[in-house]
XYZ file of C-alpha atoms in Angstrom:
632
model
C 6.653 12.383 -37.452
C 8.066 14.592 -34.693
C 6.870 17.714 -36.448
C 3.373 16.233 -36.702
C 3.421 15.421 -33.019
C 4.480 18.960 -32.167
C 1.424 20.608 -33.732
C -0.779 22.444 -31.225
C 1.160 21.298 -28.149
C 2.932 23.192 -25.387
C 3.757 23.369 -21.625
C 4.445 21.084 -18.636
C 2.733 17.854 -17.630
C 4.219 16.791 -14.290
C 1.393 14.491 -13.261
C 0.833 12.653 -16.522
C 4.538 12.280 -17.209
C 4.735 10.008 -14.149
C 2.561 7.535 -15.995
C 4.196 8.045 -19.376
C 7.855 7.533 -18.576
C 9.491 4.632 -16.761
C 9.683 4.948 -13.006
C 13.358 5.838 -12.487
C 13.086 8.754 -14.889
C 9.734 9.755 -13.439
C 11.199 9.929 -9.965
C 14.540 11.484 -10.672
C 14.574 13.109 -14.055
C 11.430 15.165 -14.532
C 12.409 18.502 -13.113
C 16.074 18.133 -13.902
C 15.347 18.487 -17.601
C 12.423 20.879 -17.288
C 14.005 23.411 -14.974
C 17.656 23.918 -15.601
C 17.670 27.144 -13.584
C 17.713 24.977 -10.429
C 19.092 26.963 -7.538
C 22.452 28.010 -6.230
C 22.353 25.722 -3.180
C 23.826 22.270 -3.859
C 22.907 19.075 -2.036
C 25.730 17.180 -3.760
C 28.491 17.616 -6.310
C 29.884 15.194 -8.859
C 33.390 16.282 -9.854
C 32.337 19.828 -8.977
C 29.074 19.725 -10.928
C 26.173 20.664 -8.666
C 22.965 18.802 -7.961
C 20.793 21.721 -6.919
C 18.503 21.810 -3.933
C 15.630 22.604 -6.285
C 16.261 19.555 -8.473
C 16.571 17.340 -5.386
C 13.447 18.795 -3.715
C 11.396 18.353 -6.862
C 12.555 14.750 -7.172
C 11.591 14.055 -3.539
C 8.130 15.535 -4.095
C 7.652 13.648 -7.359
C 8.666 10.391 -5.673
C 6.183 10.956 -2.867
C 3.401 11.758 -5.307
C 4.210 8.700 -7.381
C 4.192 6.330 -4.393
C 0.925 7.763 -3.079
C -0.657 7.568 -6.539
C -0.181 3.787 -6.617
C -3.147 3.355 -4.263
C -1.189 1.595 -1.549
C -1.003 2.847 2.012
C 2.303 4.675 2.380
C 3.833 5.362 5.789
C 4.269 9.145 5.977
C 7.179 8.651 8.379
C 8.988 6.697 5.651
C 8.515 9.560 3.194
C 10.068 11.959 5.716
C 12.970 9.720 6.704
C 16.621 10.523 5.903
C 16.945 7.086 4.281
C 14.148 7.896 1.818
C 15.674 11.272 0.961
C 19.131 9.756 0.552
C 17.709 7.128 -1.803
C 16.249 9.886 -3.959
C 19.595 11.681 -4.100
C 21.337 8.394 -4.939
C 18.906 8.023 -7.834
C 19.752 11.494 -9.156
C 23.475 10.747 -8.868
C 23.053 7.414 -10.639
C 21.189 9.072 -13.461
C 23.787 11.802 -13.826
C 26.568 9.212 -13.965
C 24.746 7.102 -16.560
C 23.981 10.210 -18.636
C 27.657 11.076 -18.551
C 28.541 7.582 -19.727
C 25.950 7.901 -22.492
C 27.691 11.010 -23.769
C 31.121 9.384 -23.494
C 30.028 6.285 -25.428
C 27.811 8.264 -27.836
C 24.618 6.322 -27.353
C 21.825 7.784 -29.481
C 18.072 7.361 -29.999
C 16.979 8.082 -33.543
C 13.949 10.206 -34.413
C 12.267 7.074 -35.759
C 12.791 5.172 -32.484
C 11.488 8.106 -30.454
C 8.426 8.560 -32.658
C 7.575 4.863 -32.513
C 7.877 4.847 -28.721
C 5.520 7.816 -28.338
C 3.062 6.350 -30.845
C 3.002 3.103 -28.838
C 2.322 4.794 -25.494
C -1.076 3.551 -24.249
C -1.907 6.989 -22.836
C -2.127 8.318 -26.389
C -4.151 5.427 -27.812
C -7.748 5.613 -28.981
C -9.482 2.497 -30.319
C -6.136 0.708 -30.379
C -4.365 3.365 -32.440
C -2.298 6.466 -31.745
C -4.547 9.510 -31.571
C -2.945 12.837 -32.350
C -5.995 14.541 -30.844
C -5.508 12.664 -27.559
C -1.808 13.492 -27.601
C -2.474 17.165 -28.224
C -5.233 17.291 -25.635
C -3.163 15.710 -22.863
C -0.184 17.922 -23.509
C -2.300 21.046 -23.955
C -4.295 20.436 -20.788
C -1.109 20.118 -18.772
C 0.942 22.801 -20.552
C 3.780 20.599 -21.772
C 5.879 21.649 -24.732
C 6.416 18.739 -27.115
C 10.084 19.631 -27.484
C 10.671 19.262 -23.744
C 8.513 16.151 -23.562
C 10.377 14.499 -26.433
C 13.702 15.553 -24.940
C 12.847 13.821 -21.698
C 11.567 10.670 -23.405
C 14.644 10.543 -25.639
C 16.913 10.841 -22.608
C 15.089 8.078 -20.788
C 15.161 5.761 -23.777
C 18.895 6.303 -24.003
C 19.277 5.296 -20.362
C 17.149 2.239 -21.103
C 19.498 1.466 -23.986
C 22.395 1.300 -21.536
C 20.349 -0.875 -19.175
C 19.403 -3.228 -21.999
C 23.013 -3.408 -23.090
C 24.035 -4.570 -19.628
C 21.198 -7.091 -19.507
C 22.254 -8.587 -22.826
C 25.668 -9.358 -21.348
C 24.092 -11.660 -18.783
C 24.452 -15.367 -19.390
C 23.810 -18.170 -16.937
C 24.695 -21.711 -18.059
C 21.748 -24.080 -17.833
C 23.753 -26.414 -15.608
C 24.345 -23.616 -13.081
C 20.711 -22.601 -13.228
C 19.591 -26.193 -12.734
C 21.829 -26.590 -9.696
C 20.469 -23.338 -8.247
C 16.917 -24.462 -8.910
C 17.520 -27.804 -7.254
C 18.816 -25.971 -4.213
C 15.850 -23.579 -4.302
C 13.248 -26.361 -4.460
C 15.119 -28.844 -2.267
C 12.968 -30.499 0.383
C 14.224 -31.673 3.740
C 12.470 -33.902 6.231
C 13.449 -32.569 9.625
C 12.756 -32.764 13.335
C 13.755 -30.343 16.069
C 14.519 -30.605 19.791
C 14.791 -27.544 22.041
C 16.776 -27.129 25.246
C 14.918 -24.213 26.792
C 16.426 -21.516 28.993
C 13.360 -21.421 31.228
C 13.965 -25.031 32.293
C 17.203 -23.940 33.995
C 16.085 -20.773 35.791
C 15.411 -22.641 39.014
C 18.987 -23.900 39.027
C 20.662 -20.493 39.131
C 21.000 -17.843 41.845
C 22.135 -14.234 41.606
C 23.583 -12.351 44.579
C 22.869 -8.690 45.429
C 26.564 -7.995 44.879
C 26.350 -9.301 41.310
C 23.321 -7.098 40.634
C 25.084 -4.018 42.040
C 28.249 -4.753 40.082
C 26.302 -5.096 36.834
C 24.577 -1.768 37.470
C 27.880 -0.015 38.171
C 29.423 -1.369 34.972
C 26.444 -0.669 32.699
C 24.965 2.608 33.913
C 24.681 3.889 30.367
C 22.144 1.141 29.659
C 19.825 2.450 32.345
C 18.950 5.889 31.090
C 15.456 7.303 31.458
C 14.534 8.855 28.096
C 13.903 12.547 27.724
C 10.254 13.436 28.143
C 8.141 16.366 27.069
C 4.754 17.556 28.172
C 3.192 19.162 25.124
C 0.339 21.501 24.390
C -1.295 20.770 21.072
C -4.017 22.024 18.771
C -5.963 19.571 16.644
C -7.822 20.574 13.496
C -9.932 17.627 12.351
C -12.813 16.994 10.013
C -14.620 15.212 12.844
C -14.245 18.286 15.036
C -15.785 20.478 12.344
C -18.995 18.459 12.019
C -20.680 20.743 14.529
C -19.882 23.782 12.364
C -21.732 22.550 9.259
C -25.370 21.745 8.575
C -27.389 19.591 6.189
C -31.014 20.315 5.263
C -33.761 17.703 4.948
C -33.958 18.555 1.265
C -30.275 17.720 0.765
C -30.802 14.385 2.489
C -33.788 13.606 0.261
C -31.877 14.560 -2.881
C -28.949 12.328 -1.901
C -31.309 9.413 -1.225
C -33.029 9.768 -4.575
C -29.775 10.261 -6.497
C -28.199 7.139 -4.963
C -31.203 4.976 -4.180
C -29.410 1.693 -4.849
C -26.738 2.614 -2.303
C -29.179 3.358 0.506
C -32.025 0.948 -0.084
C -30.256 -1.986 1.473
C -29.074 -5.262 -0.022
C -32.530 -6.691 -0.612
C -32.822 -9.074 -3.543
C -36.118 -10.185 -5.018
C -36.808 -13.239 -7.153
C -39.662 -13.011 -9.619
C -41.220 -14.705 -12.632
C -43.206 -12.961 -15.343
C -45.309 -13.442 -18.424
C -44.629 -10.818 -21.081
C -47.008 -9.886 -23.864
C -44.829 -7.531 -25.832
C -45.251 -4.743 -28.325
C -42.752 -2.820 -30.418
C -41.526 0.589 -29.338
C -43.239 2.092 -32.395
C -46.455 0.092 -31.960
C -49.712 1.832 -32.834
C -52.477 2.394 -30.313
C -54.444 -0.399 -31.953
C -51.510 -2.842 -31.619
C -51.044 -1.906 -27.973
C -54.737 -2.402 -27.321
C -54.596 -5.867 -28.883
C -51.584 -6.799 -26.734
C -53.350 -5.526 -23.636
C -56.503 -7.488 -24.440
C -54.459 -10.681 -24.813
C -52.562 -9.992 -21.552
C -55.808 -9.381 -19.650
C -57.193 -12.707 -20.844
C -54.057 -14.537 -19.668
C -54.123 -12.628 -16.354
C -57.680 -13.821 -15.751
C -56.570 -17.428 -16.226
C -53.485 -16.958 -13.999
C -55.563 -15.441 -11.203
C -57.949 -18.368 -11.408
C -55.143 -20.944 -11.356
C -52.086 -19.287 -9.626
C -50.446 -22.655 -9.059
C -50.111 -23.012 -12.854
C -48.157 -19.758 -13.366
C -45.121 -21.577 -14.803
C -47.308 -23.451 -17.310
C -48.958 -20.219 -18.477
C -45.511 -18.569 -18.814
C -44.128 -21.404 -20.937
C -47.174 -21.325 -23.204
C -47.694 -17.559 -23.526
C -44.693 -15.415 -22.506
C -42.941 -13.618 -25.340
C -39.755 -13.179 -23.289
C -37.754 -15.980 -24.915
C -35.026 -15.776 -22.267
C -37.284 -16.692 -19.359
C -40.338 -18.397 -20.933
C -38.700 -21.830 -21.078
C -37.926 -21.521 -17.358
C -41.519 -20.830 -16.430
C -40.902 -17.076 -16.538
C -38.194 -17.177 -13.849
C -35.993 -14.056 -13.913
C -33.775 -15.047 -10.994
C -32.830 -12.655 -8.166
C -32.125 -8.963 -8.656
C -31.824 -5.781 -6.637
C -33.023 -2.258 -7.167
C -31.812 -0.620 -10.335
C -31.602 -3.853 -12.322
C -35.024 -3.628 -13.986
C -36.975 -0.870 -15.716
C -38.714 1.341 -13.179
C -42.382 0.258 -13.652
C -41.338 -3.377 -13.299
C -39.095 -2.629 -10.288
C -41.757 -0.560 -8.528
C -44.272 -3.382 -8.881
C -41.874 -6.127 -7.734
C -40.681 -4.224 -4.658
C -44.251 -3.471 -3.578
C -45.357 -7.127 -3.612
C -45.329 -9.895 -1.038
C -44.015 -13.406 -1.728
C -46.652 -15.371 -3.646
C -48.450 -12.254 -4.947
C -49.426 -12.036 -8.599
C -49.583 -8.518 -9.978
C -52.127 -6.873 -12.201
C -50.885 -5.850 -15.650
C -47.672 -3.777 -15.467
C -46.882 -1.756 -18.567
C -43.251 -1.049 -19.502
C -41.451 -0.114 -22.683
C -41.313 -3.844 -23.517
C -45.000 -4.607 -23.205
C -47.410 -5.886 -20.543
C -46.078 -7.965 -17.655
C -47.858 -10.351 -15.308
C -45.476 -10.748 -12.353
C -45.284 -13.330 -9.599
C -42.969 -12.657 -6.640
C -41.305 -15.929 -5.634
C -38.703 -14.908 -3.041
C -37.040 -12.172 -0.968
C -33.500 -12.195 0.474
C -31.429 -9.523 2.228
C -32.761 -6.425 3.951
C -34.487 -3.349 2.606
C -34.167 0.222 3.848
C -36.671 2.967 3.133
C -35.978 6.688 3.314
C -37.044 7.053 6.944
C -34.646 4.354 8.123
C -31.777 5.595 5.923
C -32.025 9.349 6.434
C -29.988 9.505 9.652
C -27.143 7.596 8.003
C -27.317 9.827 4.929
C -27.331 12.977 7.033
C -24.277 11.799 8.962
C -22.441 11.076 5.693
C -23.316 14.465 4.237
C -22.299 16.245 7.431
C -18.900 14.555 7.384
C -18.446 15.298 3.682
C -19.080 18.977 4.358
C -16.769 18.846 7.371
C -14.054 17.300 5.182
C -14.486 20.067 2.631
C -14.270 22.709 5.372
C -11.173 20.997 6.783
C -9.531 21.076 3.350
C -10.302 24.797 3.048
C -8.861 25.553 6.493
C -5.801 23.271 6.532
C -3.359 25.566 4.729
C -4.448 28.596 6.751
C -4.112 26.558 9.959
C -0.552 25.579 9.044
C 0.377 29.115 8.049
C -0.983 30.568 11.290
C 0.959 28.011 13.358
C 4.138 28.964 11.485
C 3.663 32.726 11.365
C 2.757 33.008 15.039
C 5.175 30.351 16.230
C 5.538 31.654 19.790
C 2.134 30.396 20.922
C -0.768 28.184 19.937
C -3.317 30.592 21.376
C -3.764 32.519 18.092
C -4.495 29.397 16.073
C -6.837 28.056 18.752
C -8.799 31.299 18.781
C -8.872 31.714 15.002
C -10.049 28.175 14.281
C -12.128 27.666 17.414
C -10.197 24.586 18.542
C -9.454 23.638 22.128
C -5.846 23.478 23.284
C -5.016 20.201 25.000
C -2.091 19.203 27.186
C -0.533 15.751 27.248
C 1.189 14.004 30.136
C 4.987 13.875 29.969
C 5.904 11.465 27.174
C 9.078 10.192 25.544
C 9.686 10.551 21.820
C 8.535 6.980 21.196
C 5.420 7.503 23.318
C 4.487 10.658 21.399
C 4.981 8.842 18.099
C 2.748 6.012 19.280
C 0.078 8.296 20.797
C -0.281 10.459 17.682
C 0.697 7.662 15.251
C 3.249 10.045 13.751
C 7.040 9.737 13.850
C 7.219 13.097 12.118
C 5.461 14.968 14.932
C 7.568 13.225 17.583
C 10.767 14.207 15.770
C 9.647 17.829 15.558
C 8.706 17.991 19.264
C 12.263 17.021 20.247
C 13.973 19.249 17.673
C 16.181 22.170 18.741
C 13.803 24.611 17.075
C 10.957 23.529 19.352
C 12.922 22.769 22.531
C 15.512 25.535 22.543
C 13.811 28.259 20.511
C 10.429 27.615 22.146
C 8.564 27.530 18.835
C 5.511 25.648 17.661
C 6.039 22.568 15.577
C 4.836 22.799 12.016
C 1.305 21.478 11.459
C 1.525 17.733 10.777
C -1.253 15.636 9.241
C -0.967 12.696 11.637
C -3.734 10.838 9.796
C -6.238 11.696 7.048
C -8.329 14.723 8.052
C -6.370 15.276 11.291
C -3.842 18.106 11.537
C -1.813 18.634 14.738
C 0.526 21.425 15.855
C 2.312 21.274 19.201
C 4.700 23.095 21.497
C 6.625 21.934 24.549
C 5.431 23.271 27.902
C 7.656 21.123 30.105
C 10.810 19.194 29.301
C 12.756 16.620 31.305
C 16.126 15.631 29.816
C 17.313 12.065 29.854
C 18.884 10.946 33.128
C 20.292 7.776 34.711
C 17.771 5.578 36.502
C 18.590 4.935 40.137
C 19.564 1.473 41.295
C 16.310 0.699 43.084
C 14.355 1.327 39.883
C 16.245 -1.235 37.864
C 17.616 -3.839 40.256
C 14.690 -6.219 39.723
C 15.200 -6.166 35.981
C 18.954 -6.676 36.347
C 18.435 -9.685 38.584
C 16.087 -11.273 36.009
C 18.560 -10.541 33.221
C 21.483 -12.127 35.068
C 19.405 -15.219 35.879
C 18.421 -15.516 32.238
C 22.043 -15.241 31.098
C 23.198 -17.878 33.605
C 20.361 -20.222 32.652
C 21.200 -19.643 28.994
C 24.755 -20.843 29.540
C 23.493 -24.018 31.200
C 21.038 -24.640 28.341
C 23.804 -24.119 25.774
C 26.126 -26.505 27.582
C 23.475 -29.222 27.660
C 22.518 -28.622 24.029
C 26.103 -28.814 22.796
C 26.680 -32.022 24.764
C 23.511 -33.519 23.277
C 24.634 -32.562 19.766
C 28.039 -34.141 20.293
C 26.453 -37.410 21.476
C 24.097 -37.507 18.491
C 26.947 -36.973 16.037
C 28.835 -39.769 17.791
C 25.885 -42.098 17.231
C 24.845 -42.298 20.860
C 21.264 -42.556 22.070
C 19.975 -39.259 23.442
C 16.821 -38.603 25.429
C 15.371 -35.605 23.565
C 11.899 -34.220 23.047
C 11.799 -34.306 19.222
C 8.849 -32.787 17.370
C 7.096 -34.988 14.770
C 9.056 -34.865 11.473
C 7.954 -32.266 8.898
C 8.957 -31.811 5.262
C 10.007 -28.253 4.467
C 11.590 -26.247 1.674
C 12.849 -22.676 1.503
C 9.343 -21.376 0.849
C 7.352 -23.516 3.263
C 8.409 -23.533 6.912
C 5.576 -25.806 8.084
C 5.463 -23.956 11.390
C 9.184 -24.060 12.149
C 10.706 -20.951 13.698
C 12.685 -18.365 11.777
C 15.787 -19.460 13.665
C 15.399 -23.047 12.480
C 14.732 -21.942 8.896
C 17.864 -19.778 8.901
C 19.965 -22.790 9.889
C 18.306 -25.922 8.523
C 19.796 -25.581 5.021
C 23.289 -25.111 6.472
C 23.304 -28.706 7.654
C 25.800 -30.942 5.807
C 23.686 -33.887 4.597
C 26.371 -36.193 3.179
C 25.486 -38.613 5.966
C 21.909 -39.021 7.187
C 20.506 -38.467 9.650
C 22.499 -35.247 10.000
C 22.557 -32.990 13.060
C 23.154 -29.290 13.604
C 22.793 -27.026 16.619
C 22.548 -23.305 17.275
C 22.046 -21.090 20.307
C 19.631 -18.170 20.651
C 20.272 -15.812 23.549
C 17.615 -15.906 26.256
C 15.716 -18.647 24.401
C 17.892 -21.711 24.478
C 19.710 -24.216 22.317
C 18.079 -25.904 19.320
C 19.166 -29.189 17.735
C 18.066 -29.882 14.148
C 17.871 -33.416 12.775
C 17.724 -33.800 8.981
C 16.201 -37.194 8.223
C 16.041 -37.153 4.424
C 16.685 -34.846 1.446
C 14.811 -34.634 -1.852
C 16.432 -32.542 -4.610
C 14.205 -33.731 -7.424
C 12.534 -30.886 -9.296
C 8.815 -31.568 -9.099
C 7.744 -28.253 -10.596
C 6.553 -27.951 -14.151
C 8.924 -26.828 -16.927
C 7.056 -23.510 -16.954
C 7.917 -22.914 -13.293
C 11.540 -23.886 -13.866
C 11.756 -21.563 -16.880
C 10.256 -18.716 -14.857
C 12.777 -19.305 -12.090
C 15.620 -19.415 -14.632
C 14.551 -16.047 -16.002
C 14.340 -14.678 -12.460
C 17.940 -15.744 -11.861
C 19.002 -14.047 -15.064
C 17.142 -10.885 -14.064
C 18.786 -10.909 -10.639
C 22.192 -11.369 -12.260
C 21.401 -8.485 -14.606
C 20.462 -6.275 -11.666
C 23.732 -7.146 -9.940
C 25.622 -6.271 -13.097
C 23.825 -2.912 -13.270
C 24.689 -2.217 -9.621
C 28.300 -3.121 -10.276
C 28.368 -0.858 -13.332
C 27.022 2.105 -11.367
C 29.484 1.383 -8.555
C 32.328 1.461 -11.049
C 31.109 4.840 -12.361
C 30.925 6.210 -8.799
C 34.436 4.978 -8.028
C 35.804 7.134 -10.848
C 34.122 10.324 -9.595
C 34.585 12.656 -6.651
C 31.108 12.747 -5.116
C 30.491 15.140 -2.241
C 27.327 15.443 -0.111
C 26.036 18.512 1.694
C 24.516 16.619 4.640
C 23.430 19.794 6.410
C 21.301 20.876 3.472
C 20.158 17.363 2.622
C 18.706 16.629 6.053
C 17.669 20.106 7.141
C 14.020 21.013 7.649
C 12.539 23.008 4.833
C 14.817 21.647 2.136
C 11.820 20.679 0.139
């Protein structure tokens, strides 16, 4: 089988392999088995064995591509974060450790298992069966050698074998699962009373001496952040609209090619009487059909109110005849063109002359119009704007790499890139790192602005795509380091903070006293909310703080009380009135939940297994290389 699969195949298929092999292998294993040359720089070592910078960089890029290919909006800042990069490296390490264990325990995938797996891959299916032509075509188009492809699939299946082996060890007794489910679906009827901090603010005073003392003891809390005034160049598709043009002929062609898109959402309702003829009808047969249709048309014109009756008696369209010829509502593009042209030229109540189509002769009555129509004259400005932006996007795509290269190659100034790409240099007010990130909607650009390379070496940042079709490069023209705020700047805020803290203590004292009285069975004057029934999935409007604590309440005796304090908010007392642990869900839901528990237990076992493998190895990280710019 493997030899048959190898016929006429060769090369590398990085994009398709992402869809063909399970995600962990797709993210971490692709380039490690395709490119053993790697590089001499190591980002980590496992017992002295290197994980090369090249293998790591390729895995990072593959992970980014995979996440972006899923169609969900992905935060670019996340993809640049140290946490993301570390997670990729952890994945490579995990795979290396598992592969080592596979060798130690001699796990194997037979040729038959491998062949069956490839044959079952949906990407190679045609009409529900494995297609060798499809297999060969996909591999050939993407230059993947079958030997390398099969090697990678075999390796991944072996890893899956280990994973399955761990999963098969998982067992959860039904009694334990049932108890967990009862806890998961448990309902509690509760009420809540708040002792609010704000109610005590009027009872506290703060002296100037207390404010000054707090400032003296906490000066490190009152630091003005570093700020940078930056000069930046923006290359955007919107900014390039003025550099492209669209002719009237292009607008007309676009309108005609996509008429349904531009002709509005108008729907027309019509009825018809069809006198049909076959597609191979003779001229004599067509003439006879036309003569019959003309006779019916004459009657319809004389008695338009009886159109439905004539349709039922004469129309040869069996689908609509019984409904008086009613075809329902339809938009442009739904009917054959002669029919559509006639319908969309009529007014409500009109009855057409004979309309010939490939089906025969139609007598049409327009019975309704909904939505709005748009002719060429009213749509052309919109079309032109769309075409202009499409051309601007294409021009932006052509210029983006050159823009980035120019910014990098002439890193001492933005003047060259501004002149070359005819963009205006702009200067921002002084902004902190957070303010720059918010202004440009890019954590990446903000990080670069405050990097040593930009601040100390006076270089441009790299060009960063802060949003689709918007590329920004910046340099710092003025920098103010962080510095302590003076007392006058912050004394008002300190006074408010100290009042809030003092009021919070009073609120907590009252709340704790109220809780103690309630537990002692005493009557307490509290502002309870109306009781609500909640479970772990349905908060019924209760706060996150209440939901974090409500299931901690010991309910052996009801009603049961519990209290907790939230700084600067106040003290909250929870009253549990009743508890219902009966499982109301269907057996299917319970079974699904049971399987979820088993899966979670299996995942924990896998994590524990990997942790045990790591504990036996000397794993070293090269943090400088891992987090340095340009490592990918």
